[in-house]
C-alpha angles and dihedrals in degrees: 000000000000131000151142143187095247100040135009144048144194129237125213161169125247103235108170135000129202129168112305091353150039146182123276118201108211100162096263127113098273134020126263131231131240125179119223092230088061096098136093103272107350112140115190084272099047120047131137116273103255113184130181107288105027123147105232118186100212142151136232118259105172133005132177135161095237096047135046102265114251127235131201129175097210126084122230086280100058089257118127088215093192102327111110144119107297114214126204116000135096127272122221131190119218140151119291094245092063085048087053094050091050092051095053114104094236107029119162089215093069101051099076088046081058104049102045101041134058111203124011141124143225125202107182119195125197093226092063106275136116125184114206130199129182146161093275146344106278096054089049088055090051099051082040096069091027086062091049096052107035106075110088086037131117116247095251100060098047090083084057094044085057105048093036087056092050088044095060095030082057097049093046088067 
């Protein structure tokens, strides 16, 4: 798991609940912990409804090789900035290379992505993971296996892996 207080974040599955907190799987050897306070706004009495199996964007807020590492989804300054719980969507695994180029402000893989669709989303973690969400099915399949394929190509093929990968994702239905 990597994170930091200035970039970053981990995304993960809800895998048990118990009381104030549960446990968060980020991929790593153990789970992480995320309290259900640490999040903007949320009181004892009032904290999101986190079930098993629920994709939280967090970051690390502590990690340490003797203890589980800890997540929050509020910055410094009590504002989720982004971390929260993400509804809906599909979650991917992929190398953490590929996490490190999506994340970067002017990076060629998303272009395409761009250009041909209207509304998605991205959420990169740095642990691997990516969580998409798009207008439909079908879109979220296609960035899906985009996603899974682009990442050792030159920039110039990446506009025919695309539409190579929604011309056979539309003929298949």
């Amino acid at each position: 798991v990597q994170g930091s207080e200035s970039r970053g974040g981990s995304s993960g599955i809800n895998a048990e609940y118990g009381g104030e907190d549960c446990r968060v799987d980020v991929g790593a050897a153990h789970y992480a912990m995320l309290n259900g306070v640490a999040f903007e706004g949320a009181t004892q009495r009032n904290k999101p409804d986190l079930k098993i199996g629920s994709l939280v964007f967090a970051k690390v807020i502590a990690a340490n090789k003797d203890v589980e590492p800890e997540l929050s989804c509020v910055n410094k300054n009590g504002k989720s900035n982004g971390l929260q719980v993400l509804e809906g969507g599909h979650l991917i695994s992929c190398s953490l290379g590929l996490c490190r180029k999506l994340r970067q402000p002017t990076t060629p893989l998303t272009a395409p992505l761009i250009a041909h669709f209207k509304l998605f989303e991205l959420v990169v973690g740095m642990n691997g993971r990516v969580w998409i969400h798009s207008d439909s099915v079908k879109h979220t399949l296609c960035i899906s296996m985009y996603l899974g394929r682009c990442e050792y190509l030159p920039e110039e093929e990446l506009m025919p892996l695309l539409k190579d990968i929604v011309k056979r994702v539309e003929s298949s239905a």
